[in-house]
Every structure is written in C-alpha cells, then in structure tokens.
Amino acid sequence: MSVTRRGLVAGNWKMHGSRAANASLVAGVRAALPAGADCVLCPPAVYLADVAAALAGSSIGLGAQDVSPEAAQGAYTGEWSGAMLRDVGCSHVIVGHSERRARHGESDALVARKTAAALAAGLVPIVCVGETLEERDAGATAAVVGRQLEAVLAGCGVEAFRSAVLAYEPVWAIGTGRTATPEQAQEIHALLRGLIRARDAIIGGSVRVLYGGSVKASNARELFAMPDIDGGLIGGASLKADEFTAIVAAVPG
Ligand code: PGA
C-alpha cells in the first residue's frame, strides 16, 4: 500500500456472536491490538450499543453492517437510519456487501442511496463491490465492479470518496478459503482506483481500497504489500481475537 494512505482493517462479524462471546472477543482484540492501528469492528446491529460500551476509551471504531437509505424516521419496519447508528456510537457502516446484494436483492442504485445516507449522517461508508465466479469466468470482472462503482459515483459524486472507503470483495473468495492472489486483487484495486482518479486525481490517490475474501493472518501481509491494497475487510478471521489482531499487525506501518 502507498505510504501516503493509512491502512484500515475492518472486522465484519456478519450474523455471529452473543453478548458473552462479543465481550470476550472485544477484550481479546483490545488486549492485543497494535498501538496506533486503524481498525473497526462491525457486530450485528442488535449488539452495537453493547460493543460501543465495551470499546469505550479505545481507538477502535464501531461499524454497522447495513443502513437504511432513508434519512428521516418513519414507517420502515426492520430498518435503522444513519442518525441512529451515530446515536449508538458508530463511526462506519458497510454498504452493498455481496450477501446483502444477493440475499436482499440490493441493487446498485440502492447501494448508492445507502452510501449517500451514511455520508449525510456523518458515517464513513465502506462500499463493497465484487464479482461472482461466473462473472469472473465469463471475463466480466472489470465490467461488473466498474458498474457497481460507477453507480455510487453517479449517485453520490466523486466527492463521496473523500471519506468513503471502497472494499473489493470477490464473491468467490468470501468464506470459501479461496483468496484472490495478491496480483489478482491488485489488478482490480488499480482498476477501481483508476475509475475514481479519472474523475478526480487527488481523491483517486487518497481513497482507501480494502480487500476482502478469506483474508487470514497467514496471507494478509502479502496482500497488504500491494501498492493499491490499503487494508482488509475481514469476515471469518475477525471472530478470533488473535487472528484478527495479527491481520491488523500486518498492515505496513
Ligand atoms: P471472509 O468474509 O473473510 O470470511 O471471506 C469477508 C467478508 O465477507 O467481508
């Protein structure tokens, strides 16, 4: 990663945990986290306030896994707004994760609206893009991730990426144990950064692009060493304090 960009590691707990398990996971991460590291934990929404309390006094950020596209309170059963996330202590929110795109039919346009809602509430959106195995095998990777990113650029403007973070997560590498090679990931990271740079050279150079998909302590260092990989979005390995903090420690200092 570039020396001018600070690395970020976000733990996406997905639908895992319990009050007891979360308390010991947060305590373990706090105890072993390298000083000065930039890292965020994203527990299930029902545990956000609990985890916020457990993180008090630490530099670890708190993120949600989703946000409503609606800014104002209203009749939106099962949703929560960016303002509510801020209210319980969140600094970040994941938007457009492939599991939400696939399981909840989230469109590129909806992901753009959620990104805008997060920014309006003062949250840092972690905007996820990534292709399926079928799309990769069909040679459509660049077209798919380009389309997903362009929807956010069209809906929110390139200015969004002054604070928003991008995450490249090839769907075939998520939870499969099959990691993209550093070269495969670097190729797509450079492409994504290039699309942003084409609109604004400064923002393109400063935006942080995370890699996600079976990142482990054993492969993090070689991924994070690539020039356009600025950290990771970590699923399974974020549920083990020692593994997660080892990944955070792999960010070049
Ligand atoms: P994984 O998940 O690290 O378990 O592959 C990453 C993600 O989906 O964010």
PDB file of C-alpha atoms and ligand atoms in Angstrom:
ATOM      1  CA  MET A   1       0.000   0.000   0.000  1.00  0.00           C
ATOM      2  CA  SER A   2       1.067   3.574  -0.524  1.00  0.00           C
ATOM      3  CA  VAL A   3       2.904   5.330   2.273  1.00  0.00           C
ATOM      4  CA  THR A   4       0.548   8.276   1.864  1.00  0.00           C
ATOM      5  CA  ARG A   5      -2.562   6.248   2.734  1.00  0.00           C
ATOM      6  CA  ARG A   6      -3.159   4.899   6.205  1.00  0.00           C
ATOM      7  CA  GLY A   7      -4.173   1.237   6.317  1.00  0.00           C
ATOM      8  CA  LEU A   8      -7.556   0.206   7.697  1.00  0.00           C
ATOM      9  CA  VAL A   9      -8.782  -3.198   8.841  1.00  0.00           C
ATOM     10  CA  ALA A  10     -12.500  -3.750   9.446  1.00  0.00           C
ATOM     11  CA  GLY A  11     -13.944  -6.873  11.061  1.00  0.00           C
ATOM     12  CA  ASN A  12     -17.305  -7.923   9.636  1.00  0.00           C
ATOM     13  CA  TRP A  13     -18.792 -10.267  12.214  1.00  0.00           C
ATOM     14  CA  LYS A  14     -21.798 -10.967   9.964  1.00  0.00           C
ATOM     15  CA  MET A  15     -24.548 -12.828  11.913  1.00  0.00           C
ATOM     16  CA  HIS A  16     -22.246 -14.243  14.569  1.00  0.00           C
ATOM     17  CA  GLY A  17     -21.890 -13.696  18.291  1.00  0.00           C
ATOM     18  CA  SER A  18     -23.699 -13.432  21.580  1.00  0.00           C
ATOM     19  CA  ARG A  19     -23.328 -10.936  24.424  1.00  0.00           C
ATOM     20  CA  ALA A  20     -20.882 -13.241  26.172  1.00  0.00           C
ATOM     21  CA  ALA A  21     -18.888 -14.123  23.055  1.00  0.00           C
ATOM     22  CA  ASN A  22     -18.718 -10.475  21.952  1.00  0.00           C
ATOM     23  CA  ALA A  23     -17.445  -9.345  25.359  1.00  0.00           C
ATOM     24  CA  SER A  24     -14.574 -11.796  25.277  1.00  0.00           C
ATOM     25  CA  LEU A  25     -13.789 -11.071  21.599  1.00  0.00           C
ATOM     26  CA  VAL A  26     -13.628  -7.299  22.210  1.00  0.00           C
ATOM     27  CA  ALA A  27     -11.498  -7.797  25.327  1.00  0.00           C
ATOM     28  CA  GLY A  28      -9.131 -10.014  23.340  1.00  0.00           C
ATOM     29  CA  VAL A  29      -8.848  -7.515  20.484  1.00  0.00           C
ATOM     30  CA  ARG A  30      -8.288  -4.620  22.877  1.00  0.00           C
ATOM     31  CA  ALA A  31      -5.561  -6.504  24.710  1.00  0.00           C
ATOM     32  CA  ALA A  32      -3.589  -7.468  21.590  1.00  0.00           C
ATOM     33  CA  LEU A  33      -4.210  -4.593  19.174  1.00  0.00           C
ATOM     34  CA  PRO A  34      -1.022  -2.939  17.920  1.00  0.00           C
ATOM     35  CA  ALA A  35      -0.743   0.681  19.114  1.00  0.00           C
ATOM     36  CA  GLY A  36      -1.893   3.289  16.624  1.00  0.00           C
ATOM     37  CA  ALA A  37      -3.711   0.790  14.407  1.00  0.00           C
ATOM     38  CA  ASP A  38      -6.751   1.958  12.463  1.00  0.00           C
ATOM     39  CA  CYS A  39      -9.393  -0.692  12.899  1.00  0.00           C
ATOM     40  CA  VAL A  40     -13.168  -1.056  13.081  1.00  0.00           C
ATOM     41  CA  LEU A  41     -15.439  -3.792  14.434  1.00  0.00           C
ATOM     42  CA  CYS A  42     -18.823  -4.386  12.788  1.00  0.00           C
ATOM     43  CA  PRO A  43     -21.060  -6.543  15.004  1.00  0.00           C
ATOM     44  CA  PRO A  44     -24.696  -7.430  14.280  1.00  0.00           C
ATOM     45  CA  ALA A  45     -26.916  -4.358  14.808  1.00  0.00           C
ATOM     46  CA  VAL A  46     -28.566  -5.702  17.947  1.00  0.00           C
ATOM     47  CA  TYR A  47     -25.185  -5.700  19.693  1.00  0.00           C
ATOM     48  CA  LEU A  48     -23.936  -2.276  18.556  1.00  0.00           C
ATOM     49  CA  ALA A  49     -24.676  -0.457  21.824  1.00  0.00           C
ATOM     50  CA  ASP A  50     -23.121  -3.273  23.869  1.00  0.00           C
ATOM     51  CA  VAL A  51     -19.981  -3.282  21.760  1.00  0.00           C
ATOM     52  CA  ALA A  52     -19.830   0.523  21.853  1.00  0.00           C
ATOM     53  CA  ALA A  53     -19.705   0.302  25.642  1.00  0.00           C
ATOM     54  CA  ALA A  54     -17.037  -2.405  25.514  1.00  0.00           C
ATOM     55  CA  LEU A  55     -14.928  -0.224  23.178  1.00  0.00           C
ATOM     56  CA  ALA A  56     -15.133   2.885  25.378  1.00  0.00           C
ATOM     57  CA  GLY A  57     -11.746   4.535  25.798  1.00  0.00           C
ATOM     58  CA  SER A  58     -10.168   2.608  22.908  1.00  0.00           C
ATOM     59  CA  SER A  59      -9.298   3.920  19.451  1.00  0.00           C
ATOM     60  CA  ILE A  60     -11.201   1.083  17.767  1.00  0.00           C
ATOM     61  CA  GLY A  61     -14.069   2.252  15.563  1.00  0.00           C
ATOM     62  CA  LEU A  62     -17.556   0.783  15.560  1.00  0.00           C
ATOM     63  CA  GLY A  63     -19.352  -0.075  12.329  1.00  0.00           C
ATOM     64  CA  ALA A  64     -22.756  -1.414  11.342  1.00  0.00           C
ATOM     65  CA  GLN A  65     -23.308  -3.923   8.555  1.00  0.00           C
ATOM     66  CA  ASP A  66     -26.160  -2.040   6.861  1.00  0.00           C
ATOM     67  CA  VAL A  67     -28.088   1.238   6.955  1.00  0.00           C
ATOM     68  CA  SER A  68     -31.458   2.437   5.666  1.00  0.00           C
ATOM     69  CA  PRO A  69     -31.401   4.638   2.581  1.00  0.00           C
ATOM     70  CA  GLU A  70     -33.980   6.824   4.363  1.00  0.00           C
ATOM     71  CA  ALA A  71     -32.617   9.739   6.367  1.00  0.00           C
ATOM     72  CA  ALA A  72     -35.708  10.637   8.378  1.00  0.00           C
ATOM     73  CA  GLN A  73     -37.507   8.451  10.912  1.00  0.00           C
ATOM     74  CA  GLY A  74     -40.599   6.782   9.523  1.00  0.00           C
ATOM     75  CA  ALA A  75     -42.588   3.665   8.776  1.00  0.00           C
ATOM     76  CA  TYR A  76     -39.657   1.492   7.696  1.00  0.00           C
ATOM     77  CA  THR A  77     -40.012  -1.728   9.667  1.00  0.00           C
ATOM     78  CA  GLY A  78     -36.742  -3.544  10.214  1.00  0.00           C
ATOM     79  CA  GLU A  79     -34.533  -0.630   9.174  1.00  0.00           C
ATOM     80  CA  TRP A  80     -32.309   1.792  11.062  1.00  0.00           C
ATOM     81  CA  SER A  81     -31.034   5.145   9.935  1.00  0.00           C
ATOM     82  CA  GLY A  82     -27.559   6.599   9.779  1.00  0.00           C
ATOM     83  CA  ALA A  83     -28.512   9.032  12.540  1.00  0.00           C
ATOM     84  CA  MET A  84     -29.476   6.090  14.772  1.00  0.00           C
ATOM     85  CA  LEU A  85     -26.153   4.421  14.075  1.00  0.00           C
ATOM     86  CA  ARG A  86     -24.351   7.609  15.069  1.00  0.00           C
ATOM     87  CA  ASP A  87     -26.543   7.820  18.158  1.00  0.00           C
ATOM     88  CA  VAL A  88     -25.317   4.428  19.401  1.00  0.00           C
ATOM     89  CA  GLY A  89     -21.685   5.239  18.679  1.00  0.00           C
ATOM     90  CA  CYS A  90     -20.985   4.076  15.136  1.00  0.00           C
ATOM     91  CA  SER A  91     -18.310   5.713  13.015  1.00  0.00           C
ATOM     92  CA  HIS A  92     -18.560   3.397   9.985  1.00  0.00           C
ATOM     93  CA  VAL A  93     -21.092   1.315   8.091  1.00  0.00           C
ATOM     94  CA  ILE A  94     -20.687  -1.420   5.477  1.00  0.00           C
ATOM     95  CA  VAL A  95     -22.898  -0.858   2.426  1.00  0.00           C
ATOM     96  CA  GLY A  96     -23.529  -3.113  -0.559  1.00  0.00           C
ATOM     97  CA  HIS A  97     -21.977  -6.253   0.885  1.00  0.00           C
ATOM     98  CA  SER A  98     -22.435  -9.084  -1.627  1.00  0.00           C
ATOM     99  CA  GLU A  99     -24.501 -11.052   0.909  1.00  0.00           C
ATOM    100  CA  ARG A 100     -26.993  -8.171   1.035  1.00  0.00           C
ATOM    101  CA  ARG A 101     -26.936  -7.754  -2.729  1.00  0.00           C
ATOM    102  CA  ALA A 102     -27.599 -11.498  -3.194  1.00  0.00           C
ATOM    103  CA  ARG A 103     -29.938 -12.263  -0.262  1.00  0.00           C
ATOM    104  CA  HIS A 104     -31.880  -8.997  -0.191  1.00  0.00           C
ATOM    105  CA  GLY A 105     -31.782  -8.024  -3.850  1.00  0.00           C
ATOM    106  CA  GLU A 106     -29.912  -4.785  -3.179  1.00  0.00           C
ATOM    107  CA  SER A 107     -29.403  -3.003  -6.497  1.00  0.00           C
ATOM    108  CA  ASP A 108     -26.506  -0.768  -7.456  1.00  0.00           C
ATOM    109  CA  ALA A 109     -28.903   2.200  -7.185  1.00  0.00           C
ATOM    110  CA  LEU A 110     -29.948   1.230  -3.644  1.00  0.00           C
ATOM    111  CA  VAL A 111     -26.306   0.847  -2.613  1.00  0.00           C
ATOM    112  CA  ALA A 112     -25.696   4.375  -3.921  1.00  0.00           C
ATOM    113  CA  ARG A 113     -28.639   5.680  -1.856  1.00  0.00           C
ATOM    114  CA  LYS A 114     -27.343   3.925   1.268  1.00  0.00           C
ATOM    115  CA  THR A 115     -23.893   5.391   0.672  1.00  0.00           C
ATOM    116  CA  ALA A 116     -25.430   8.868   0.438  1.00  0.00           C
ATOM    117  CA  ALA A 117     -27.484   8.286   3.599  1.00  0.00           C
ATOM    118  CA  ALA A 118     -24.402   7.157   5.510  1.00  0.00           C
ATOM    119  CA  LEU A 119     -22.393  10.179   4.408  1.00  0.00           C
ATOM    120  CA  ALA A 120     -25.237  12.554   5.263  1.00  0.00           C
ATOM    121  CA  ALA A 121     -25.287  11.118   8.785  1.00  0.00           C
ATOM    122  CA  GLY A 122     -21.541  11.614   9.188  1.00  0.00           C
ATOM    123  CA  LEU A 123     -20.637   7.934   8.917  1.00  0.00           C
ATOM    124  CA  VAL A 124     -17.795   6.511   6.851  1.00  0.00           C
ATOM    125  CA  PRO A 125     -19.369   4.102   4.360  1.00  0.00           C
ATOM    126  CA  ILE A 126     -17.363   1.003   3.445  1.00  0.00           C
ATOM    127  CA  VAL A 127     -18.735   0.424  -0.055  1.00  0.00           C
ATOM    128  CA  CYS A 128     -18.383  -3.175  -1.242  1.00  0.00           C
ATOM    129  CA  VAL A 129     -18.045  -4.308  -4.834  1.00  0.00           C
ATOM    130  CA  GLY A 130     -17.136  -7.698  -6.280  1.00  0.00           C
ATOM    131  CA  GLU A 131     -17.839 -10.230  -8.986  1.00  0.00           C
ATOM    132  CA  THR A 132     -19.196 -13.781  -8.758  1.00  0.00           C
ATOM    133  CA  LEU A 133     -17.242 -16.783 -10.021  1.00  0.00           C
ATOM    134  CA  GLU A 134     -19.489 -16.985 -13.092  1.00  0.00           C
ATOM    135  CA  GLU A 135     -18.802 -13.349 -13.870  1.00  0.00           C
ATOM    136  CA  ARG A 136     -15.045 -13.842 -13.449  1.00  0.00           C
ATOM    137  CA  ASP A 137     -15.060 -16.942 -15.634  1.00  0.00           C
ATOM    138  CA  ALA A 138     -17.006 -15.006 -18.277  1.00  0.00           C
ATOM    139  CA  GLY A 139     -14.312 -12.312 -18.286  1.00  0.00           C
ATOM    140  CA  ALA A 140     -16.769  -9.770 -16.870  1.00  0.00           C
ATOM    141  CA  THR A 141     -14.931  -8.800 -13.662  1.00  0.00           C
ATOM    142  CA  ALA A 142     -13.921  -5.314 -14.793  1.00  0.00           C
ATOM    143  CA  ALA A 143     -17.376  -4.601 -16.193  1.00  0.00           C
ATOM    144  CA  VAL A 144     -19.166  -5.768 -13.014  1.00  0.00           C
ATOM    145  CA  VAL A 145     -17.050  -3.949 -10.435  1.00  0.00           C
ATOM    146  CA  GLY A 146     -16.916  -0.905 -12.724  1.00  0.00           C
ATOM    147  CA  ARG A 147     -20.712  -0.836 -12.951  1.00  0.00           C
ATOM    148  CA  GLN A 148     -21.074  -1.195  -9.176  1.00  0.00           C
ATOM    149  CA  LEU A 149     -18.630   1.646  -8.501  1.00  0.00           C
ATOM    150  CA  GLU A 150     -19.993   3.919 -11.245  1.00  0.00           C
ATOM    151  CA  ALA A 151     -23.483   3.690  -9.689  1.00  0.00           C
ATOM    152  CA  VAL A 152     -22.106   5.126  -6.446  1.00  0.00           C
ATOM    153  CA  LEU A 153     -20.104   7.781  -8.301  1.00  0.00           C
ATOM    154  CA  ALA A 154     -23.219   8.741 -10.290  1.00  0.00           C
ATOM    155  CA  GLY A 155     -25.447   8.849  -7.212  1.00  0.00           C
ATOM    156  CA  CYS A 156     -23.085  10.446  -4.699  1.00  0.00           C
ATOM    157  CA  GLY A 157     -20.411  12.174  -6.770  1.00  0.00           C
ATOM    158  CA  VAL A 158     -16.683  11.521  -6.613  1.00  0.00           C
ATOM    159  CA  GLU A 159     -16.566  13.761  -3.503  1.00  0.00           C
ATOM    160  CA  ALA A 160     -18.101  10.834  -1.584  1.00  0.00           C
ATOM    161  CA  PHE A 161     -14.720   9.124  -1.707  1.00  0.00           C
ATOM    162  CA  ARG A 162     -13.041  11.889   0.229  1.00  0.00           C
ATOM    163  CA  SER A 163     -14.327   9.959   3.247  1.00  0.00           C
ATOM    164  CA  ALA A 164     -15.917   6.762   1.896  1.00  0.00           C
ATOM    165  CA  VAL A 165     -13.793   3.621   1.751  1.00  0.00           C
ATOM    166  CA  LEU A 166     -14.060   1.100  -1.076  1.00  0.00           C
ATOM    167  CA  ALA A 167     -13.826  -2.660  -0.499  1.00  0.00           C
ATOM    168  CA  TYR A 168     -13.137  -5.139  -3.289  1.00  0.00           C
ATOM    169  CA  GLU A 169     -14.582  -8.486  -2.267  1.00  0.00           C
ATOM    170  CA  PRO A 170     -14.666 -11.130  -4.997  1.00  0.00           C
ATOM    171  CA  VAL A 171     -17.738 -13.212  -4.121  1.00  0.00           C
ATOM    172  CA  TRP A 172     -15.889 -16.451  -4.933  1.00  0.00           C
ATOM    173  CA  ALA A 173     -13.329 -15.667  -2.237  1.00  0.00           C
ATOM    174  CA  ILE A 174     -15.768 -14.851   0.592  1.00  0.00           C
ATOM    175  CA  GLY A 175     -15.883 -17.524   3.254  1.00  0.00           C
ATOM    176  CA  THR A 176     -14.526 -20.099   0.810  1.00  0.00           C
ATOM    177  CA  GLY A 177     -10.909 -20.242   1.928  1.00  0.00           C
ATOM    178  CA  ARG A 178     -10.043 -19.329  -1.669  1.00  0.00           C
ATOM    179  CA  THR A 179      -8.244 -15.970  -1.551  1.00  0.00           C
ATOM    180  CA  ALA A 180      -7.563 -13.871  -4.616  1.00  0.00           C
ATOM    181  CA  THR A 181      -3.837 -13.838  -5.251  1.00  0.00           C
ATOM    182  CA  PRO A 182      -2.184 -10.530  -4.370  1.00  0.00           C
ATOM    183  CA  GLU A 183      -1.716  -9.939  -8.117  1.00  0.00           C
ATOM    184  CA  GLN A 184      -5.386 -10.678  -8.916  1.00  0.00           C
ATOM    185  CA  ALA A 185      -6.545  -8.332  -6.174  1.00  0.00           C
ATOM    186  CA  GLN A 186      -4.017  -5.632  -7.088  1.00  0.00           C
ATOM    187  CA  GLU A 187      -5.230  -5.649 -10.705  1.00  0.00           C
ATOM    188  CA  ILE A 188      -8.809  -4.882  -9.668  1.00  0.00           C
ATOM    189  CA  HIS A 189      -7.791  -2.413  -6.954  1.00  0.00           C
ATOM    190  CA  ALA A 190      -5.775  -0.458  -9.522  1.00  0.00           C
ATOM    191  CA  LEU A 191      -8.729  -0.524 -11.902  1.00  0.00           C
ATOM    192  CA  LEU A 192     -11.130   0.765  -9.233  1.00  0.00           C
ATOM    193  CA  ARG A 193      -8.725   3.483  -8.134  1.00  0.00           C
ATOM    194  CA  GLY A 194      -8.278   4.437 -11.798  1.00  0.00           C
ATOM    195  CA  LEU A 195     -12.031   4.963 -12.214  1.00  0.00           C
ATOM    196  CA  ILE A 196     -12.033   7.352  -9.264  1.00  0.00           C
ATOM    197  CA  ARG A 197      -8.821   9.019 -10.389  1.00  0.00           C
ATOM    198  CA  ALA A 198     -10.355   9.645 -13.818  1.00  0.00           C
ATOM    199  CA  ARG A 199     -12.905  11.886 -12.077  1.00  0.00           C
ATOM    200  CA  ASP A 200     -10.568  13.425  -9.514  1.00  0.00           C
ATOM    201  CA  ALA A 201      -6.849  12.712  -9.385  1.00  0.00           C
ATOM    202  CA  ILE A 202      -6.449  13.729  -5.743  1.00  0.00           C
ATOM    203  CA  ILE A 203      -9.392  11.711  -4.453  1.00  0.00           C
ATOM    204  CA  GLY A 204      -8.299   8.751  -6.582  1.00  0.00           C
ATOM    205  CA  GLY A 205      -4.892   8.882  -4.951  1.00  0.00           C
ATOM    206  CA  SER A 206      -6.194   9.184  -1.412  1.00  0.00           C
ATOM    207  CA  VAL A 207      -9.185   6.799  -1.357  1.00  0.00           C
ATOM    208  CA  ARG A 208      -8.585   3.678   0.663  1.00  0.00           C
ATOM    209  CA  VAL A 209      -9.386   0.421  -1.144  1.00  0.00           C
ATOM    210  CA  LEU A 210      -9.673  -2.622   1.128  1.00  0.00           C
ATOM    211  CA  TYR A 211      -9.515  -6.254   0.027  1.00  0.00           C
ATOM    212  CA  GLY A 212     -11.945  -8.802   1.444  1.00  0.00           C
ATOM    213  CA  GLY A 213     -12.292 -12.531   0.875  1.00  0.00           C
ATOM    214  CA  SER A 214     -10.668 -15.203   3.061  1.00  0.00           C
ATOM    215  CA  VAL A 215      -8.027 -12.855   4.474  1.00  0.00           C
ATOM    216  CA  LYS A 216      -6.104 -14.615   7.266  1.00  0.00           C
ATOM    217  CA  ALA A 217      -3.064 -13.816   9.357  1.00  0.00           C
ATOM    218  CA  SER A 218      -1.078 -16.085   7.029  1.00  0.00           C
ATOM    219  CA  ASN A 219      -1.917 -14.213   3.795  1.00  0.00           C
ATOM    220  CA  ALA A 220      -2.589 -10.643   4.986  1.00  0.00           C
ATOM    221  CA  ARG A 221       0.981  -9.409   4.727  1.00  0.00           C
ATOM    222  CA  GLU A 222       1.444 -10.257   1.044  1.00  0.00           C
ATOM    223  CA  LEU A 223      -1.954  -8.762   0.161  1.00  0.00           C
ATOM    224  CA  PHE A 224      -1.362  -5.542   2.101  1.00  0.00           C
ATOM    225  CA  ALA A 225       2.076  -5.171   0.497  1.00  0.00           C
ATOM    226  CA  MET A 226       0.472  -4.498  -2.900  1.00  0.00           C
ATOM    227  CA  PRO A 227       0.545  -0.832  -3.903  1.00  0.00           C
ATOM    228  CA  ASP A 228      -3.233  -0.344  -4.196  1.00  0.00           C
ATOM    229  CA  ILE A 229      -4.384  -2.565  -1.297  1.00  0.00           C
ATOM    230  CA  ASP A 230      -4.889  -0.383   1.776  1.00  0.00           C
ATOM    231  CA  GLY A 231      -6.079  -2.950   4.299  1.00  0.00           C
ATOM    232  CA  GLY A 232      -8.840  -5.502   4.592  1.00  0.00           C
ATOM    233  CA  LEU A 233     -12.486  -6.281   5.290  1.00  0.00           C
ATOM    234  CA  ILE A 234     -12.286  -9.429   7.352  1.00  0.00           C
ATOM    235  CA  GLY A 235     -15.132 -11.909   7.914  1.00  0.00           C
ATOM    236  CA  GLY A 236     -14.395 -15.283   9.479  1.00  0.00           C
ATOM    237  CA  ALA A 237     -10.964 -14.343  10.780  1.00  0.00           C
ATOM    238  CA  SER A 238     -12.398 -11.334  12.644  1.00  0.00           C
ATOM    239  CA  LEU A 239     -14.149 -13.703  15.054  1.00  0.00           C
ATOM    240  CA  LYS A 240     -10.841 -14.792  16.600  1.00  0.00           C
ATOM    241  CA  ALA A 241      -9.043 -12.058  18.541  1.00  0.00           C
ATOM    242  CA  ASP A 242      -5.531 -13.395  17.937  1.00  0.00           C
ATOM    243  CA  GLU A 243      -6.109 -13.938  14.226  1.00  0.00           C
ATOM    244  CA  PHE A 244      -7.746 -10.530  13.755  1.00  0.00           C
ATOM    245  CA  THR A 245      -5.085  -8.600  15.629  1.00  0.00           C
ATOM    246  CA  ALA A 246      -2.364 -10.441  13.686  1.00  0.00           C
ATOM    247  CA  ILE A 247      -4.066  -9.233  10.473  1.00  0.00           C
ATOM    248  CA  VAL A 248      -4.133  -5.666  11.835  1.00  0.00           C
ATOM    249  CA  ALA A 249      -0.427  -6.010  12.647  1.00  0.00           C
ATOM    250  CA  ALA A 250       0.227  -6.995   9.011  1.00  0.00           C
ATOM    251  CA  VAL A 251      -0.692  -3.503   7.798  1.00  0.00           C
ATOM    252  CA  PRO A 252       2.583  -1.845   6.803  1.00  0.00           C
ATOM    253  CA  GLY A 253       3.389   0.800   9.388  1.00  0.00           C
TER     254      GLY A 253
HETATM  255  P1  PGA B   1     -14.378 -13.754   4.834  1.00  0.00           P
HETATM  256  O1  PGA B   1     -15.528 -12.636   4.590  1.00  0.00           O
HETATM  257  O2  PGA B   1     -13.170 -13.040   5.358  1.00  0.00           O
HETATM  258  O3  PGA B   1     -14.978 -14.717   5.793  1.00  0.00           O
HETATM  259  O4  PGA B   1     -14.104 -14.367   3.472  1.00  0.00           O
HETATM  260  C1  PGA B   1     -15.204 -11.346   4.143  1.00  0.00           C
HETATM  261  C2  PGA B   1     -16.471 -10.535   4.012  1.00  0.00           C
HETATM  262  O5  PGA B   1     -17.480 -11.058   3.535  1.00  0.00           O
HETATM  263  O6  PGA B   1     -16.492  -9.339   4.375  1.00  0.00           O
END
